[in-house]
Amino acid sequence: MSRTSLRRAIPRTLAIATAVATAIALVPSAAVAADNDQGRGSGPTVKTHVPTLVARATLSADHLEEGPASGALASAANGRQGPWEGQVIPGFSAAIDNGDGTFWAQPDNGFGSKGNSADFLLRNYLVRPAWQTAEGGDGSIAIERFISYNDRNDVLDFEIVNDGTSDRLLTGADFDIESVVRAKDGTFWVGEEFGPFLLHFDAEGTLLEKPYSLTGAKSPQNPYLASGETPRVRASRGFEALAASTNGRYLYPVIEGSYADETDLRRREIHEFDTKAGAYTGRTWDYETDQEANVIGDAFTVKNDVLLLVERDDFEGDQSVTKRVYEIDLKRTDARGFVEKTLVLDALHIANPDAIGTGDGYGTGEVFSLPVQSFEIVVQLKDGRLLIGNDNNYPGNDARIPGSPDDTEFDIIDLRKTRIEPSDVTLVAHRGASGHRPEHTLAAYETAIVQCADYIEPDVVATKDGVLVARHENEISGTTDVSSRAEFADRRATKVIDGVRVTGWFTEDFTFAELRTLRAKERLPLTRPANTAFDGLYQVPTLDEVIDLARHSVSCDGRQVGVYPETKHPTYFDSIGLSLEEPLAAALQANDVDRTDAPVILQSFEVANLRDLDELTNVKIAQLISPSGRPYDFVAAGDPRTYADLVTPAGLAEIAGYADGVGLEKSVMIPRTAAGNLGQPTSVIADAHAAGLTVHGWTFRLENQFLPVEFRSSADPSAPGDLVGEIGVFLAAGMDGFFSDQPDVAVTAG
């Protein structure tokens, strides 16, 4: 299947939607990087995995099981108020495949805290899904029986809710159970968060041994926390994930979040526990999340030393950014000591050719997603397919249908392999999918990847302490909430940036820690009002995070997503002692993408910094060309040449001495007439090609106000016009690639 046909399998009405992130495109997951390399090297096609939904089953959010009333103190949400006349099943946080069509499925502590979960009984349910597939099936989950976790043998030495009873049933006020594996002898090992502890239960749920603590790491809810002792594990950030070695001897509990005393907030720690010795071995591994707030939701052992990890954020629905499954090998670490991770599944874009679950709310269309807050189950089935599922935090989560609590669901994903034919047109997501999410946010970049972008583009500026971040400009009042933050009112300033007086708030006046307290907002609210729904949600990302996201993602071509950084105002930043070039080169090296074959292109409107970067790095370089004016470093140096001089045959030949391509504003290639129509192409594309340079054009936008007259749909400047038609003219003129704010629409032109 070619890339074009793969993309066009999605209806155009979905492709141009601006509000629904999951109904836009299909991105294959890179299960095996070697396959991609072989595909590029051996022929025109690339072998890749296309995650496809093949079965689904759900349990009603309002389902109640036998037992005493629960949820008397649970927070009301989505029209539900406790107590409920029975035991709520608030989703499942862990599952075990029994190989006979049934699964053990374990909820967590109930309603989120010790204080509101004393009436919630800790259980493990035996469930049997009646899968909905292409062949039929009602898609229900039947509860066959359950075991109740208990301390009938009086093992615990601290008080529990049911202390005075003979069964000593455990509740959500006693433990926050989150993960489970079954030992060879049929007993259960459970990871929990209040300790965090490892708990060992027999096959019927009776606690066999005292909880195993993690030395030097207690949570605020730990019953052994001494007066005045500082907890190192953050609340509700204990053993969310737990895997076992294939022989069952070793357990691998994972700390869900960063430690309270951690300086690297993206580091998560994997531990090893020896069940035979009943002790931790002391071996640990470091895992780096895509961003600081992400947590580890589950773990599953594929083979010795190879684990699947769920990494997720806390957003749900169309706000979601990270709902991923990565594979790690404990024997492989990078230069910084982190285990190397490979994308297996991005649960925000899964093919659904059989329309399974269609109509069940957000993310259940031709492109399926699991956009729930708590993506907490991954199990590799015996046939190699993946089971994924959710904890619905009943009654709080409403990712599928706003105002209605999410059902508990199991989805089976087939990682089909296919060969696709890569396009020879490069699609660059301009500041991410900035037509759909606030620009320069990880949400915009992830949406762009879903929408088939080959490259994502961060504009790069520096903070006061030299951290490179992604912002359109160093003046940030239009792209963050800084102007409404009283604590930063005194930072408002007027500066001269590249010869222009600018008043506002500037990144170089904020430390990185201060900048992280700000939240992004839509830069063009009148043109893109739908994007304002995401105002105030997302942090300003670092360049490192953007590169890291790209290198752990796969494009619709089955290749690693590229990154296309633009240095903003490099002469100005040099003048204040915050050079951009050296830290940019260091970021490429740290992420192992400073290679000639890496999908990285560095760009700038200035020239001198590109010459420096050509010496500092091994990646491709692109000279940006404006339709008027001069590069500011030329102005500062007294060089009279203009951008027009740079696109003469002689100027392009000079550019070819330090760059691999040019990024041309549209009118440099095809000027507009006085009436606003496209005129005749200039010779610049042919001249650039003659100099050995590739040509990428900028910026192609959907709204009428940005389009030539003949491609406008109406007089409404913000209404969508014929973007595909405009791009087609430029591609016919020889343009090799282009930047667009709406990759989902633009991709159909290439």
XYZ file of C-alpha atoms in Angstrom:
750
model
C 0.000 0.000 0.000
C 1.437 3.377 -0.920
C 1.673 6.227 1.533
C -0.828 8.240 -0.484
C -3.448 5.498 -0.509
C -2.841 4.845 3.192
C -3.558 8.460 3.967
C -6.501 8.794 1.604
C -8.203 5.808 3.194
C -9.392 8.371 5.712
C -12.311 10.465 4.437
C -11.529 14.031 3.539
C -14.164 15.227 6.002
C -12.101 13.671 8.775
C -8.820 14.907 7.375
C -9.886 18.551 7.553
C -11.492 18.399 11.006
C -9.901 20.942 13.338
C -11.333 19.837 16.649
C -11.006 16.050 16.657
C -7.399 14.971 16.884
C -7.959 11.270 16.513
C -10.125 11.387 13.410
C -7.406 12.588 11.120
C -4.741 10.137 10.067
C -3.067 6.804 10.588
C 0.532 6.646 11.741
C 2.281 3.277 11.791
C 4.152 2.367 14.948
C 7.823 1.473 14.810
C 8.014 -1.875 16.490
C 11.350 -2.763 14.955
C 13.681 0.052 13.906
C 15.823 -2.366 11.928
C 12.906 -3.085 9.602
C 12.676 0.604 8.758
C 16.385 0.845 8.028
C 16.266 -2.210 5.819
C 13.275 -0.817 3.988
C 15.062 2.433 3.215
C 18.222 0.747 2.194
C 16.876 -2.085 0.064
C 14.262 -0.432 -2.078
C 11.510 2.152 -2.452
C 9.261 0.631 0.215
C 9.482 0.624 3.986
C 8.265 -2.187 6.229
C 6.378 -0.963 9.250
C 3.758 -1.983 11.778
C 0.245 -0.602 11.410
C -1.539 -0.933 14.775
C -5.085 -2.064 14.052
C -8.053 -2.538 16.362
C -9.354 -6.093 15.942
C -11.479 -6.627 19.069
C -13.114 -4.567 21.799
C -15.217 -5.196 24.886
C -16.590 -2.896 27.572
C -18.084 -3.005 31.033
C -20.601 -0.328 31.939
C -19.141 2.398 34.113
C -22.178 2.014 36.390
C -21.814 -1.740 36.861
C -22.056 -2.843 40.499
C -20.872 -6.098 42.010
C -22.150 -7.762 45.157
C -20.991 -6.438 48.485
C -21.611 -3.539 50.838
C -22.361 -0.064 49.564
C -19.343 1.838 48.290
C -18.391 5.405 47.509
C -20.019 7.193 50.435
C -17.174 9.715 50.404
C -16.330 9.588 46.688
C -16.331 12.890 44.837
C -19.439 13.391 42.733
C -18.884 13.753 38.990
C -20.622 13.294 35.657
C -24.048 13.103 37.281
C -23.083 10.306 39.681
C -23.117 10.617 43.458
C -22.320 7.888 45.981
C -22.905 5.868 47.955
C -23.771 3.130 45.467
C -25.661 -0.014 46.504
C -22.848 -2.444 45.860
C -19.185 -2.494 44.970
C -18.192 -0.148 42.149
C -15.682 -1.376 39.572
C -13.744 1.841 38.826
C -11.970 0.429 35.814
C -9.043 -1.967 35.829
C -5.449 -1.049 36.582
C -3.887 -4.417 35.750
C -4.741 -7.633 33.925
C -3.454 -11.196 33.512
C -4.176 -13.343 30.459
C -5.282 -16.831 31.492
C -5.024 -18.164 27.943
C -8.568 -19.589 27.959
C -10.543 -16.500 27.044
C -10.614 -15.183 30.591
C -8.511 -12.585 32.359
C -7.809 -11.615 35.919
C -8.568 -7.889 36.069
C -7.652 -5.864 39.137
C -9.079 -2.443 40.080
C -7.067 -0.034 42.230
C -7.957 1.360 45.658
C -11.356 2.664 44.592
C -11.872 6.395 44.696
C -8.384 7.845 44.693
C -7.305 8.314 48.298
C -7.153 6.699 51.726
C -9.736 9.125 53.001
C -12.543 8.253 50.571
C -11.994 4.542 49.911
C -12.541 2.785 53.233
C -15.777 1.228 51.923
C -14.122 -0.093 48.751
C -13.033 -3.738 48.958
C -9.807 -4.708 47.208
C -10.523 -7.473 44.718
C -9.269 -9.272 41.645
C -12.018 -10.124 39.147
C -12.106 -13.070 36.752
C -13.631 -11.630 33.583
C -14.629 -13.044 30.210
C -14.955 -10.596 27.301
C -17.444 -11.339 24.519
C -15.330 -9.530 21.952
C -16.811 -7.305 19.292
C -14.854 -8.063 16.117
C -15.331 -7.722 12.363
C -17.332 -10.961 12.542
C -19.685 -9.748 15.286
C -19.895 -10.178 19.055
C -21.755 -8.055 21.547
C -18.641 -6.464 23.048
C -19.554 -7.031 26.682
C -17.384 -8.047 29.637
C -18.855 -10.644 31.982
C -17.709 -10.906 35.607
C -17.443 -14.614 36.435
C -16.143 -14.405 39.997
C -13.697 -12.534 42.184
C -11.218 -13.030 44.967
C -11.116 -10.586 47.868
C -7.707 -9.562 49.101
C -7.538 -10.104 52.845
C -5.271 -10.411 55.858
C -7.043 -13.434 57.316
C -3.727 -14.747 58.677
C -3.148 -11.513 60.624
C 0.147 -10.776 58.882
C -0.039 -6.981 59.034
C 1.340 -5.139 62.023
C -0.532 -1.879 61.462
C -4.222 -1.090 61.860
C -6.563 -1.704 58.926
C -10.198 -0.732 58.382
C -11.534 -4.227 59.051
C -9.215 -4.923 61.968
C -11.904 -6.369 64.221
C -13.362 -8.866 61.750
C -12.437 -12.481 61.128
C -11.972 -12.080 57.362
C -9.958 -8.854 57.681
C -10.921 -7.830 54.143
C -8.575 -5.197 52.779
C -9.897 -1.870 51.549
C -8.764 1.118 49.566
C -7.891 2.877 52.816
C -5.358 0.137 53.579
C -3.544 -0.237 50.257
C -3.599 1.358 46.821
C -3.097 -1.689 44.610
C -2.167 -0.856 41.017
C -0.345 -3.760 39.368
C -0.321 -7.543 39.513
C 1.562 -10.553 38.153
C 0.897 -14.222 38.769
C 3.693 -16.476 39.981
C 4.310 -19.989 38.673
C 2.667 -21.410 41.822
C -0.552 -19.481 41.172
C 0.009 -16.855 43.846
C -0.286 -13.160 43.062
C 2.326 -10.440 43.497
C 0.767 -6.993 43.696
C 2.415 -3.595 43.388
C 0.871 -0.802 45.415
C 1.385 2.901 46.066
C 0.785 3.756 49.727
C 4.054 2.095 50.733
C 5.042 1.637 48.090
C 4.886 -2.076 48.842
C 5.066 -5.411 47.080
C 2.275 -7.621 48.416
C 2.189 -11.416 48.088
C -1.230 -13.116 48.103
C -2.205 -16.741 47.679
C -4.446 -17.849 44.822
C -7.561 -16.971 46.847
C -6.358 -13.526 47.894
C -4.978 -14.105 51.402
C -1.857 -12.112 52.280
C 1.047 -14.518 52.768
C 3.827 -12.261 54.035
C 4.402 -8.823 55.444
C 4.564 -6.108 52.786
C 7.971 -5.666 51.180
C 9.064 -2.048 51.526
C 11.448 -0.197 49.252
C 14.293 0.925 51.507
C 14.709 4.679 51.627
C 11.573 5.366 49.620
C 8.309 5.927 51.476
C 5.213 7.746 50.324
C 3.231 10.241 52.433
C 0.631 7.478 53.061
C 3.141 4.885 54.278
C 1.959 3.473 57.638
C 5.569 3.239 58.816
C 6.405 6.879 58.049
C 8.010 8.281 61.191
C 7.091 11.621 62.664
C 9.101 14.304 60.881
C 10.335 11.860 58.213
C 10.287 13.298 54.698
C 8.608 10.989 52.173
C 10.695 10.456 49.051
C 7.988 8.887 46.884
C 5.337 11.382 45.850
C 1.709 10.671 46.767
C 0.122 8.188 44.364
C 3.388 7.687 42.515
C 4.464 4.266 43.782
C 4.371 0.886 42.018
C 1.798 1.612 39.325
C 3.654 -0.839 37.063
C 5.000 -4.295 37.815
C 6.447 -6.962 35.514
C 8.020 -10.351 36.196
C 10.917 -12.187 34.586
C 9.901 -15.048 32.300
C 10.888 -17.616 34.917
C 8.984 -15.709 37.585
C 11.872 -15.293 39.990
C 12.402 -11.575 39.568
C 9.905 -8.757 39.756
C 10.394 -5.355 38.159
C 8.357 -2.709 39.990
C 8.517 0.784 38.483
C 8.184 4.052 40.377
C 5.350 5.824 38.565
C 6.674 9.366 38.881
C 9.850 11.188 39.800
C 11.095 11.148 43.383
C 10.351 14.199 45.521
C 14.086 14.942 45.816
C 14.767 14.293 42.130
C 16.564 16.928 40.073
C 15.802 15.243 36.736
C 11.995 15.247 36.691
C 11.851 12.992 33.613
C 13.670 10.117 35.321
C 11.727 7.064 36.451
C 13.344 4.217 38.375
C 12.914 0.510 37.671
C 13.817 -1.870 40.516
C 14.513 -5.593 40.697
C 13.100 -7.824 43.441
C 14.168 -11.431 43.999
C 11.092 -13.445 45.031
C 13.236 -16.388 46.107
C 15.350 -14.287 48.460
C 12.451 -12.034 49.411
C 14.573 -8.931 48.908
C 15.479 -6.239 46.422
C 18.659 -7.054 44.519
C 19.891 -3.458 44.451
C 19.875 -3.395 40.649
C 18.024 -0.428 39.177
C 17.525 1.094 35.756
C 16.642 4.624 34.702
C 13.863 5.379 32.219
C 13.288 8.828 30.705
C 9.733 9.966 30.024
C 8.772 12.168 27.082
C 7.954 15.011 29.452
C 8.206 15.710 33.163
C 4.572 15.141 34.112
C 4.224 11.786 32.362
C 3.780 8.651 34.452
C 4.369 4.931 33.953
C 1.011 3.172 33.751
C 1.864 -0.517 33.379
C 4.633 -2.963 32.520
C 4.727 -6.358 30.847
C 7.616 -8.719 30.148
C 7.947 -9.764 26.509
C 11.045 -11.887 26.998
C 14.042 -11.898 29.319
C 15.143 -8.313 29.988
C 12.663 -6.913 27.430
C 9.647 -5.067 28.818
C 6.723 -3.095 27.498
C 5.950 0.080 29.449
C 2.864 2.264 29.246
C 3.782 5.941 29.354
C 0.920 8.398 29.666
C -0.007 11.927 30.617
C -2.958 12.937 32.805
C -4.993 14.552 30.024
C -8.038 12.904 28.467
C -10.085 13.225 25.289
C -8.840 15.674 22.691
C -6.450 17.198 25.240
C -4.365 13.991 25.330
C -0.737 14.091 24.244
C 0.956 10.899 25.433
C -0.746 7.491 25.535
C 2.053 5.232 24.365
C 3.564 1.797 24.742
C 7.350 1.673 24.564
C 9.605 -1.364 24.500
C 12.782 -1.316 26.567
C 15.680 -3.732 26.890
C 17.283 -3.714 30.327
C 20.581 -4.693 28.718
C 20.666 -1.612 26.489
C 21.239 1.894 27.804
C 22.176 5.118 26.062
C 25.195 7.326 26.723
C 23.379 9.039 29.608
C 22.470 5.751 31.283
C 18.783 5.600 30.375
C 17.318 2.398 28.972
C 16.709 2.810 25.258
C 13.049 2.848 24.336
C 11.325 2.028 21.057
C 7.770 2.966 20.180
C 5.464 -0.037 19.862
C 2.062 1.664 19.990
C 0.740 5.191 20.050
C -2.734 4.606 21.444
C -3.942 7.943 20.063
C -3.953 6.650 16.503
C -4.966 3.083 15.793
C -6.470 1.892 12.519
C -10.100 0.786 12.762
C -11.015 -0.489 9.280
C -13.839 -2.663 10.638
C -15.509 0.229 12.481
C -15.354 -1.614 15.811
C -16.942 0.436 18.583
C -17.966 3.201 16.208
C -20.386 5.589 17.835
C -19.172 5.018 21.393
C -17.808 8.534 21.641
C -14.582 10.386 21.035
C -11.854 8.308 19.406
C -14.073 5.506 18.082
C -14.123 6.385 14.412
C -12.120 5.147 11.431
C -9.074 6.092 13.417
C -9.452 4.659 16.910
C -7.765 5.904 20.064
C -7.701 5.231 23.790
C -7.687 8.869 24.967
C -8.507 8.088 28.598
C -6.649 9.746 31.440
C -5.577 6.452 33.013
C -4.293 4.141 30.282
C -3.078 1.470 32.709
C -3.088 -1.956 31.026
C -0.808 -3.523 28.457
C -0.596 -7.296 28.056
C 0.993 -9.136 25.166
C -1.256 -12.057 24.328
C 0.078 -15.443 23.314
C -0.477 -14.660 19.626
C 1.578 -11.447 19.876
C -1.320 -9.009 19.834
C -1.623 -6.388 22.557
C -4.427 -6.016 25.064
C -4.799 -2.449 26.315
C -7.291 -1.098 28.825
C -8.238 1.645 31.256
C -8.867 2.619 34.825
C -11.861 4.970 34.545
C -11.485 6.626 37.974
C -15.246 6.284 38.415
C -17.124 8.503 38.242
C -14.593 11.153 37.251
C -13.331 10.396 33.728
C -15.378 11.308 30.649
C -12.917 11.048 27.770
C -15.367 9.401 25.370
C -18.582 11.330 26.024
C -18.305 14.565 28.030
C -20.598 14.463 31.034
C -20.874 10.667 31.056
C -18.426 8.470 32.993
C -16.194 6.317 30.841
C -16.900 2.623 30.560
C -14.165 0.163 31.416
C -12.781 -1.189 28.168
C -10.426 -3.787 26.770
C -9.051 -3.326 23.255
C -6.988 -5.824 21.286
C -4.468 -4.341 18.883
C -2.902 -6.262 16.028
C 0.516 -4.908 15.019
C 0.198 -5.745 11.374
C 3.214 -5.423 9.148
C 2.978 -3.946 5.706
C 5.205 -2.273 3.173
C 4.439 1.275 2.150
C 5.909 3.506 -0.499
C 7.317 6.710 0.969
C 6.367 9.999 -0.623
C 9.079 12.071 -2.245
C 7.444 15.267 -0.937
C 8.537 16.438 2.524
C 5.743 17.658 4.800
C 6.874 19.872 7.682
C 4.432 20.670 10.493
C 4.835 24.415 10.973
C 5.308 24.861 14.743
C 3.467 21.559 15.043
C -0.116 21.179 13.855
C -0.653 24.807 14.782
C -3.970 24.929 12.934
C -5.325 22.456 15.504
C -3.481 23.063 18.789
C -1.630 26.068 20.272
C 1.681 26.265 18.445
C 4.967 25.015 19.862
C 3.379 22.679 22.407
C 3.953 18.957 22.637
C 0.229 18.630 21.910
C 0.730 20.445 18.598
C 3.737 18.277 17.729
C 1.989 15.008 18.645
C -1.075 16.030 16.622
C 1.197 16.776 13.674
C 2.739 13.319 13.917
C -0.731 11.768 13.938
C -1.523 13.870 10.870
C 1.370 12.405 8.857
C 3.997 15.128 9.178
C 7.488 14.015 8.192
C 9.140 16.730 10.291
C 8.042 18.857 13.233
C 9.383 22.394 13.496
C 10.383 24.067 16.764
C 11.466 27.711 16.758
C 14.317 27.941 19.258
C 14.955 30.675 21.825
C 16.829 30.702 25.152
C 15.893 31.236 28.781
C 17.910 33.344 31.224
C 19.821 30.254 32.339
C 20.536 29.068 28.814
C 17.881 26.383 28.324
C 16.638 26.177 24.728
C 12.848 26.190 24.480
C 10.315 26.179 21.649
C 8.586 29.541 21.141
C 7.781 31.473 17.969
C 9.540 34.511 19.399
C 11.444 35.380 22.527
C 8.580 37.813 23.279
C 5.912 35.518 24.732
C 2.868 37.593 25.660
C 0.993 36.343 22.600
C 1.734 32.656 23.120
C 1.597 32.214 26.907
C -0.449 33.466 29.854
C 2.444 35.568 31.167
C 0.555 38.867 30.891
C -2.043 37.612 33.373
C 0.516 36.457 35.925
C 0.839 39.124 38.602
C 4.105 37.693 39.928
C 5.772 38.503 36.603
C 4.285 41.962 36.014
C 7.633 43.605 36.681
C 9.289 41.596 33.904
C 7.473 43.582 31.207
C 10.094 45.423 29.191
C 10.827 47.197 25.939
C 13.769 45.956 23.897
C 15.226 46.377 20.445
C 15.190 42.991 18.697
C 16.812 42.925 15.258
C 16.402 46.681 14.986
C 12.724 46.720 16.017
C 11.389 48.053 19.334
C 9.300 45.348 21.024
C 7.417 45.603 24.311
C 6.371 42.553 26.292
C 7.820 39.635 28.243
C 10.946 37.878 26.982
C 12.218 34.340 27.533
C 15.699 35.584 28.334
C 14.324 37.347 31.421
C 12.978 34.090 32.901
C 14.785 31.117 34.333
C 13.659 27.821 32.902
C 11.934 26.957 36.186
C 9.958 30.200 36.012
C 9.060 29.684 32.370
C 7.721 26.213 33.193
C 5.074 27.772 35.430
C 3.524 29.482 32.405
C 0.965 27.852 30.117
C 0.618 28.147 26.365
C -2.273 29.825 24.606
C -3.463 30.239 21.011
C -1.609 32.998 19.146
C -4.418 33.649 16.612
C -7.622 33.340 18.672
C -9.823 35.205 16.199
C -8.642 33.114 13.263
C -8.554 29.800 15.150
C -11.107 30.052 17.967
C -11.315 26.243 18.344
C -7.702 26.236 19.534
C -8.555 28.453 22.491
C -10.206 25.422 24.149
C -6.645 24.252 24.873
C -5.433 27.530 26.384
C -3.843 27.123 29.782
C -3.188 23.380 29.521
C 0.304 22.900 28.168
C 3.782 23.894 29.269
C 6.451 25.473 27.103
C 8.527 22.504 25.884
C 12.279 22.342 25.766
C 14.093 21.683 22.519
C 15.314 18.461 24.092
C 11.726 17.300 24.653
C 10.775 18.106 21.063
C 13.761 16.222 19.653
C 13.079 13.336 22.020
C 9.433 13.122 20.916
C 10.435 13.135 17.262
C 13.114 10.474 17.563
C 10.717 8.175 19.426
C 7.958 8.616 16.832
C 7.305 7.181 13.408
C 5.891 8.979 10.397
C 3.278 7.718 7.964
C 6.240 6.688 5.809
C 7.350 4.243 8.488
C 10.422 6.336 9.225
C 11.641 8.232 12.241
C 9.928 11.593 12.495
C 12.323 14.417 11.779
C 12.920 17.680 13.586
C 13.468 20.998 11.787
C 14.648 23.589 14.377
C 14.836 27.286 13.519
C 17.180 29.531 15.475
C 15.390 32.798 16.244
C 17.347 36.058 16.485
C 20.774 34.409 16.847
C 22.694 37.709 16.561
C 20.577 39.227 19.324
C 21.049 36.207 21.594
C 24.794 36.301 20.951
C 24.794 39.945 22.014
C 23.364 39.096 25.445
C 25.647 36.131 26.063
C 23.117 33.390 25.242
C 24.482 31.858 22.062
C 22.050 29.383 20.506
C 24.431 27.382 18.337
C 26.495 25.481 20.921
C 23.561 24.290 23.072
C 21.667 23.356 19.921
C 24.557 21.197 18.753
C 24.802 19.698 22.238
C 21.077 18.822 22.205
C 21.478 16.984 18.909
C 24.439 15.050 20.265
C 22.669 14.182 23.514
C 19.759 12.728 21.559
C 22.018 10.810 19.159
C 20.737 12.653 16.097
C 23.895 14.566 15.175
C 24.467 12.314 12.174
C 24.476 12.842 8.441
C 21.676 10.308 8.048
C 19.531 11.706 10.876
C 16.205 13.332 9.940
C 17.294 16.754 11.183
C 17.421 20.053 9.295
C 18.605 23.271 10.945
C 17.308 26.565 9.569
C 17.641 30.282 10.119
C 16.952 33.619 8.451
C 20.504 34.619 9.337
C 23.617 33.308 7.623
C 26.564 33.425 10.023
C 24.938 31.117 12.574
C 24.200 28.555 9.854
C 27.841 28.622 8.837
C 28.720 28.006 12.490
C 26.212 25.172 12.749
C 27.611 23.615 9.593
C 30.943 23.382 11.426
C 29.450 22.288 14.758
C 27.073 19.573 13.506
C 26.740 16.823 10.918
C 23.094 17.389 10.029
C 21.492 19.158 7.088
C 21.196 22.942 6.906
C 18.558 25.128 5.218
C 18.840 28.843 4.548
C 15.549 30.663 5.043
C 14.684 33.355 2.530
C 12.247 36.201 3.132
C 10.578 38.043 0.222
C 12.145 41.330 1.316
C 14.803 42.792 3.560
C 18.193 41.477 4.671
C 19.478 38.854 7.080
C 19.960 40.670 10.376
C 23.533 39.486 10.778
C 24.231 41.217 7.426
C 22.700 44.396 8.863
C 24.802 44.134 12.007
C 27.974 43.510 9.996
C 27.321 46.250 7.426
C 26.915 43.728 4.598
C 24.623 45.406 2.016
C 23.329 42.189 0.457
C 19.630 41.392 0.635
C 17.585 38.191 0.487
C 17.056 38.949 -3.202
C 20.824 38.734 -3.674
C 20.893 35.333 -1.966
C 18.492 33.784 -4.492
C 20.424 34.775 -7.579
C 22.370 31.914 -9.179
C 25.557 33.279 -7.602
C 23.911 33.671 -4.207
C 22.472 30.153 -4.307
C 25.877 28.759 -5.233
C 27.308 30.455 -2.144
C 24.525 29.032 0.036
C 25.355 25.572 -1.284
C 28.763 25.952 0.336
C 27.279 25.660 3.843
C 23.670 24.489 3.366
C 21.769 21.638 1.775
C 18.574 23.484 0.967
C 16.634 26.710 1.035
C 13.356 27.536 2.743
C 11.589 29.979 0.461
C 8.600 32.148 1.287
C 5.839 31.344 -1.202
C 5.977 34.600 -3.126
C 9.693 34.127 -3.816
C 8.719 31.079 -5.876
C 5.402 32.270 -7.299
C 4.590 35.959 -6.786
C 1.009 37.121 -6.505
C -0.519 39.522 -8.966
C -1.967 42.879 -7.986
C -5.358 41.179 -7.833
C -4.073 38.613 -5.327
C -3.893 35.635 -7.680
C -0.862 33.441 -8.255
C 1.356 34.795 -10.999
C 4.078 33.132 -13.019
C 6.763 31.103 -11.233
C 10.207 32.639 -10.982
C 13.342 30.724 -11.895
C 14.397 30.321 -8.258
C 13.372 26.661 -7.878
C 15.282 25.635 -10.993
C 18.244 27.773 -9.989
C 18.318 26.235 -6.497
C 18.157 22.746 -7.929
C 20.972 23.612 -10.323
C 23.047 24.589 -7.268
C 22.288 21.227 -5.653
C 19.830 22.624 -3.093
C 16.448 21.241 -2.106
C 13.547 23.679 -1.960
C 11.004 23.829 0.861
C 8.258 26.448 0.776
C 6.561 28.312 3.621
C 3.911 28.707 4.939
C 0.827 26.944 3.571
C -2.279 27.622 5.660
C -5.916 26.609 5.266
C -7.723 29.848 6.039
C -8.859 32.120 3.198
C -6.849 35.095 4.434
C -3.626 33.217 3.723
C -4.621 31.867 0.283
C -4.428 33.332 -3.217
C -7.764 34.706 -4.399
C -8.519 31.805 -6.739
C -8.284 29.302 -3.881
C -10.504 31.147 -1.408
C -13.885 29.647 -0.618
C -15.648 32.839 0.481
C -15.139 36.352 1.778
C -14.821 35.034 5.339
C -11.094 35.408 6.092
C -11.083 32.604 8.676
C -13.085 30.060 6.670
C -11.211 27.126 5.113
C -10.239 27.436 1.483
C -8.624 25.169 -1.086
C -5.220 24.634 0.509
C -4.626 21.461 -1.490
C -5.162 23.338 -4.725
C -2.616 25.993 -3.809
C -0.009 23.428 -2.766
C -0.533 21.547 -6.016
C 0.539 24.579 -8.057
C 3.786 24.898 -6.107
C 4.550 21.189 -6.320
C 3.977 21.351 -10.074
C 6.540 24.169 -10.186
C 9.130 21.831 -8.646
C 8.982 22.548 -4.905
C 10.389 19.565 -2.950
C 8.546 20.027 0.333
C 6.618 22.559 2.342
C 5.597 23.847 5.760
C 1.937 23.773 6.753
C -0.155 24.586 9.822
C -2.655 21.869 8.838
C -0.707 18.695 8.020
C -3.903 16.634 7.832
C -5.159 18.643 4.869
C -1.787 19.348 3.288
C -0.826 15.668 3.244
C -3.474 14.916 0.652
C -1.647 17.187 -1.785
C 1.659 15.349 -1.487
